[in-house]
Coordinates of N, CA, C and O in Angstrom, one line a residue:
M86 N 153.5 84.0 119.1 CA 152.3 84.1 118.7 C 151.3 82.9 117.7 O 151.9 82.5 117.3
F87 N 150.4 82.6 118.5 CA 149.1 81.8 117.7 C 147.8 82.1 117.6 O 147.4 82.7 118.8
K88 N 146.9 81.2 116.9 CA 145.5 81.4 116.9 C 145.0 80.5 117.4 O 145.5 79.4 117.1
R89 N 143.8 80.6 118.2 CA 143.2 79.5 118.6 C 141.7 79.6 118.2 O 141.7 80.8 119.2
H90 N 140.9 78.8 118.4 CA 139.3 79.2 118.2 C 138.8 78.8 119.5 O 139.4 77.6 120.5
T91 N 138.2 79.5 120.7 CA 138.0 79.3 121.7 C 136.3 79.5 121.4 O 135.3 80.1 120.6
E92 N 135.7 79.8 123.0 CA 134.1 80.0 123.1 C 134.1 81.3 122.6 O 133.0 81.8 121.8
Q93 N 134.9 82.2 122.6 CA 135.2 83.8 122.7 C 135.2 84.3 121.0 O 135.5 85.3 120.2
G94 N 135.5 83.0 120.2 CA 136.1 83.2 119.0 C 137.6 82.9 118.6 O 137.8 82.1 119.4
E95 N 138.3 83.4 117.4 CA 139.3 83.5 117.7 C 140.2 84.4 118.5 O 140.1 85.4 118.6
V96 N 141.4 83.9 119.0 CA 141.9 84.2 120.2 C 143.4 84.1 119.8 O 143.9 83.4 119.7
D97 N 144.2 85.4 119.9 CA 145.5 85.2 120.1 C 146.2 84.9 121.2 O 145.9 85.1 122.2
F98 N 147.4 83.9 121.0 CA 147.9 83.4 122.4 C 149.5 83.7 121.9 O 150.0 83.6 121.0
I99 N 150.2 83.8 123.0 CA 151.3 83.6 123.7 C 152.3 82.4 123.9 O 151.8 81.9 124.7
L100 N 153.1 81.7 123.0 CA 153.5 80.4 123.5 C 154.5 81.2 124.1 O 155.5 81.9 124.7
L101 N 154.4 80.2 125.7 CA 155.4 80.8 127.0 C 156.6 79.7 126.9 O 157.6 80.1 127.0
E102 N 156.5 78.3 126.7 CA 157.1 77.5 126.4 C 156.8 76.0 126.0 O 155.7 75.8 125.9
T103 N 157.8 75.7 125.5 CA 157.5 74.3 124.7 C 158.2 72.9 125.9 O 159.4 73.2 125.7
N104 N 157.5 72.1 126.1 CA 158.0 71.0 127.0 C 158.8 69.9 126.2 O 158.7 69.8 125.1
E105 N 159.6 69.8 126.6 CA 160.3 68.4 126.1 C 159.3 67.2 125.8 O 159.9 67.1 124.7
N106 N 158.3 66.6 126.2 CA 157.4 65.9 125.6 C 156.5 66.4 124.8 O 155.2 65.9 124.2
G107 N 157.0 67.8 123.9 CA 156.1 68.8 122.9 C 155.0 69.1 123.1 O 154.0 70.0 122.5
T108 N 154.5 69.2 124.8 CA 153.1 70.0 125.4 C 153.9 71.7 125.4 O 155.0 71.8 125.2
T109 N 152.9 72.6 125.4 CA 152.9 73.7 125.2 C 152.4 74.4 126.3 O 151.2 73.8 126.8
T110 N 152.5 75.5 127.1 CA 152.3 76.2 127.7 C 151.7 77.6 127.1 O 153.0 78.5 126.3
S111 N 150.6 78.1 127.0 CA 150.7 79.6 126.4 C 149.6 80.2 127.1 O 148.8 79.9 128.1
V112 N 149.5 81.5 127.2 CA 148.4 82.4 127.4 C 148.1 83.4 126.6 O 148.7 83.7 125.4
D113 N 147.0 83.4 126.8 CA 146.0 84.8 125.8 C 146.6 85.9 126.0 O 147.2 86.4 126.8
T114 N 146.6 86.5 124.9 CA 147.1 87.9 124.9 C 146.1 89.2 125.9 O 147.0 89.7 126.7
N115 N 145.3 88.8 125.7 CA 144.2 89.8 126.5 C 144.6 89.5 128.1 O 144.8 90.4 129.1
T116 N 144.7 88.5 128.9 CA 145.1 88.0 130.3 C 146.6 88.5 130.1 O 147.1 89.2 131.3
F117 N 147.4 88.2 129.2 CA 148.9 88.8 129.9 C 149.1 90.3 129.4 O 149.6 91.0 130.2
E118 N 148.2 90.9 128.2 CA 148.2 92.3 128.9 C 147.5 92.9 130.1 O 148.1 93.8 130.4
T119 N 146.6 92.4 130.6 CA 145.8 92.9 131.3 C 146.8 92.9 133.0 O 147.1 93.8 133.5
F120 N 147.9 91.8 132.6 CA 148.9 91.5 134.1 C 149.9 92.4 133.9 O 150.6 93.2 134.8
F121 N 150.3 92.6 132.5 CA 151.6 93.5 132.3 C 151.4 95.0 131.7 O 152.2 95.4 130.8
E122 N 150.4 95.5 131.5 CA 150.1 96.7 130.9 C 150.8 97.7 131.3 O 151.4 98.7 130.7
D123 N 151.3 97.8 132.5 CA 152.2 98.9 132.7 C 153.4 98.7 132.5 O 154.2 100.0 132.3
V124 N 153.8 97.6 131.5 CA 155.2 97.9 131.0 C 155.5 97.5 129.7 O 156.1 97.5 128.6
E125 N 153.6 98.5 129.0 CA 153.4 98.0 127.4 C 154.7 98.7 127.1 O 154.9 98.6 125.4
G126 N 155.1 100.2 126.9 CA 156.0 100.7 126.2 C 157.8 100.1 126.4 O 157.8 100.8 125.6
N127 N 157.7 99.3 127.4 CA 159.0 99.4 127.9 C 159.3 98.0 128.3 O 159.7 97.5 129.8
P128 N 158.8 96.6 127.4 CA 158.9 95.4 128.3 C 160.0 94.8 128.2 O 160.3 93.8 127.5
T129 N 161.2 95.5 128.9 CA 162.3 94.6 128.9 C 162.2 93.4 129.9 O 161.3 93.4 130.2
Y130 N 163.2 92.9 130.3 CA 163.4 92.1 131.2 C 163.3 92.3 132.6 O 162.4 91.5 133.3
K131 N 163.8 93.3 132.9 CA 163.7 93.8 134.5 C 162.7 94.5 134.5 O 162.1 94.2 135.7
A132 N 161.6 94.9 133.5 CA 160.5 95.3 133.7 C 159.6 94.6 133.9 O 158.6 94.8 134.8
L133 N 159.4 93.3 133.4 CA 158.6 92.5 133.5 C 158.8 91.5 134.6 O 157.6 91.2 135.3
S134 N 159.9 91.5 135.1 CA 160.3 90.4 136.4 C 159.9 91.3 137.6 O 159.4 90.8 139.0
G135 N 159.3 92.5 137.2 CA 159.2 93.6 138.7 C 158.1 93.3 139.2 O 157.1 92.0 138.9
S136 N 157.2 94.5 139.9 CA 156.0 94.5 140.6 C 155.0 94.8 139.5 O 155.5 96.1 139.1
H137 N 153.7 94.2 139.4 CA 152.7 94.7 138.5 C 151.3 94.8 139.7 O 151.3 94.3 140.3
T138 N 150.6 95.8 139.0 CA 149.5 96.0 139.6 C 148.3 96.2 138.3 O 148.6 96.6 137.7
F139 N 147.5 95.4 138.6 CA 146.3 95.1 137.8 C 145.0 94.9 138.1 O 144.7 94.8 139.7
K140 N 143.7 95.0 137.6 CA 142.3 94.8 138.1 C 141.8 94.0 137.5 O 142.0 93.4 136.3
L141 N 140.9 92.7 138.1 CA 140.4 91.8 137.8 C 139.2 91.7 138.6 O 139.0 91.9 139.6
E142 N 138.6 91.8 137.2 CA 136.8 92.0 137.8 C 136.9 93.5 138.9 O 137.3 94.7 138.4
D143 N 136.6 93.7 140.0 CA 136.6 94.5 141.1 C 137.7 94.6 142.0 O 137.1 95.2 143.1
T144 N 138.9 93.7 141.4 CA 139.8 93.7 142.8 C 141.1 94.0 142.3 O 141.3 93.4 141.3
Q145 N 142.0 94.7 143.1 CA 143.1 95.4 142.2 C 144.0 94.4 143.0 O 144.3 94.1 144.0
Y146 N 145.3 94.0 142.4 CA 145.9 93.2 143.1 C 147.6 93.7 142.3 O 147.8 94.6 141.2
T147 N 148.2 93.8 143.2 CA 149.9 94.1 142.9 C 150.6 92.8 143.6 O 151.0 92.5 144.8
M148 N 151.4 92.2 142.3 CA 152.0 91.2 142.6 C 153.4 91.1 141.2 O 153.2 92.2 140.5
T149 N 154.6 90.5 141.9 CA 155.5 90.0 140.9 C 155.2 88.7 140.0 O 154.3 88.2 140.3
A150 N 156.1 89.1 139.2 CA 155.7 88.1 137.8 C 156.6 86.6 138.4 O 155.6 85.8 138.1
E151 N 157.2 86.8 139.6 CA 157.4 85.3 139.8 C 155.9 85.1 141.0 O 156.0 83.6 140.8
E152 N 155.2 85.6 141.7 CA 154.0 85.7 142.9 C 153.2 84.9 141.5 O 152.3 84.1 141.6
M153 N 153.3 85.4 140.1 CA 152.3 84.8 138.8 C 152.4 83.9 138.5 O 151.4 83.4 137.6
G154 N 153.8 83.4 138.3 CA 153.8 82.2 137.8 C 154.6 82.4 136.5 O 154.9 81.5 135.8
Y155 N 155.0 83.8 136.3 CA 155.5 83.8 134.7 C 157.1 84.3 135.1 O 157.7 84.3 134.1
Q156 N 157.8 84.4 136.2 CA 159.1 84.9 135.9 C 160.2 83.9 135.3 O 161.2 84.0 134.5
K157 N 159.4 82.6 135.7 CA 160.5 81.3 134.8 C 160.8 81.8 133.2 O 161.5 81.1 132.8
Y158 N 159.1 81.8 132.6 CA 159.0 81.8 131.8 C 160.0 83.2 131.0 O 160.7 83.3 130.0
F159 N 160.0 84.3 131.4 CA 161.1 85.3 131.1 C 162.6 85.1 131.4 O 163.3 85.5 130.4
D160 N 162.9 84.4 132.2 CA 164.0 83.7 132.8 C 164.5 83.1 131.4 O 165.4 83.3 130.5
Q161 N 163.4 82.2 130.9 CA 164.1 81.3 129.8 C 164.2 81.8 128.6 O 165.0 81.8 127.8
W162 N 163.1 82.8 128.1 CA 163.4 84.1 127.2 C 164.5 84.6 127.0 O 165.4 85.0 126.1
K163 N 164.9 85.1 128.3 CA 166.2 86.0 128.4 C 167.5 85.1 127.9 O 168.3 85.5 127.0
E164 N 167.7 83.9 128.3 CA 168.5 83.1 128.1 C 168.5 82.5 126.5 O 169.8 82.8 126.1
Q165 N 167.4 82.7 126.3 CA 167.4 82.5 124.3 C 167.6 83.7 124.0 O 167.5 83.6 122.6
G166 N 167.8 84.6 124.2 CA 168.2 85.6 124.0 C 166.9 86.9 123.4 O 167.2 87.4 122.4
L167 N 165.7 86.7 123.7 CA 164.3 87.5 123.4 C 165.0 89.1 124.3 O 163.8 89.6 123.7
F168 N 165.9 89.1 125.1 CA 165.6 90.3 125.5 C 166.8 90.8 125.7 O 168.1 90.1 125.3
N169 N 167.4 92.2 125.5 CA 168.6 93.1 125.2 C 169.0 92.5 126.8 O 168.7 92.6 127.6

């Protein structure tokens, strides 16, 4: 995790990956928590990789981590030993 100043002030970000050319991909913690709050107490690889229901503005969505574009990061984290 790291902090960055944005228009909303200082925001916490989760580093998703660092590419070979040194660029990084990250997500702010508020967005990540919105998408995956249903596994807050049990953030295992299996739980994160499953289907998640969340609400953005007035619309409710149900999507898998793959559909949201996060599965590849969870796979990488598992390979790095970040999940049991």
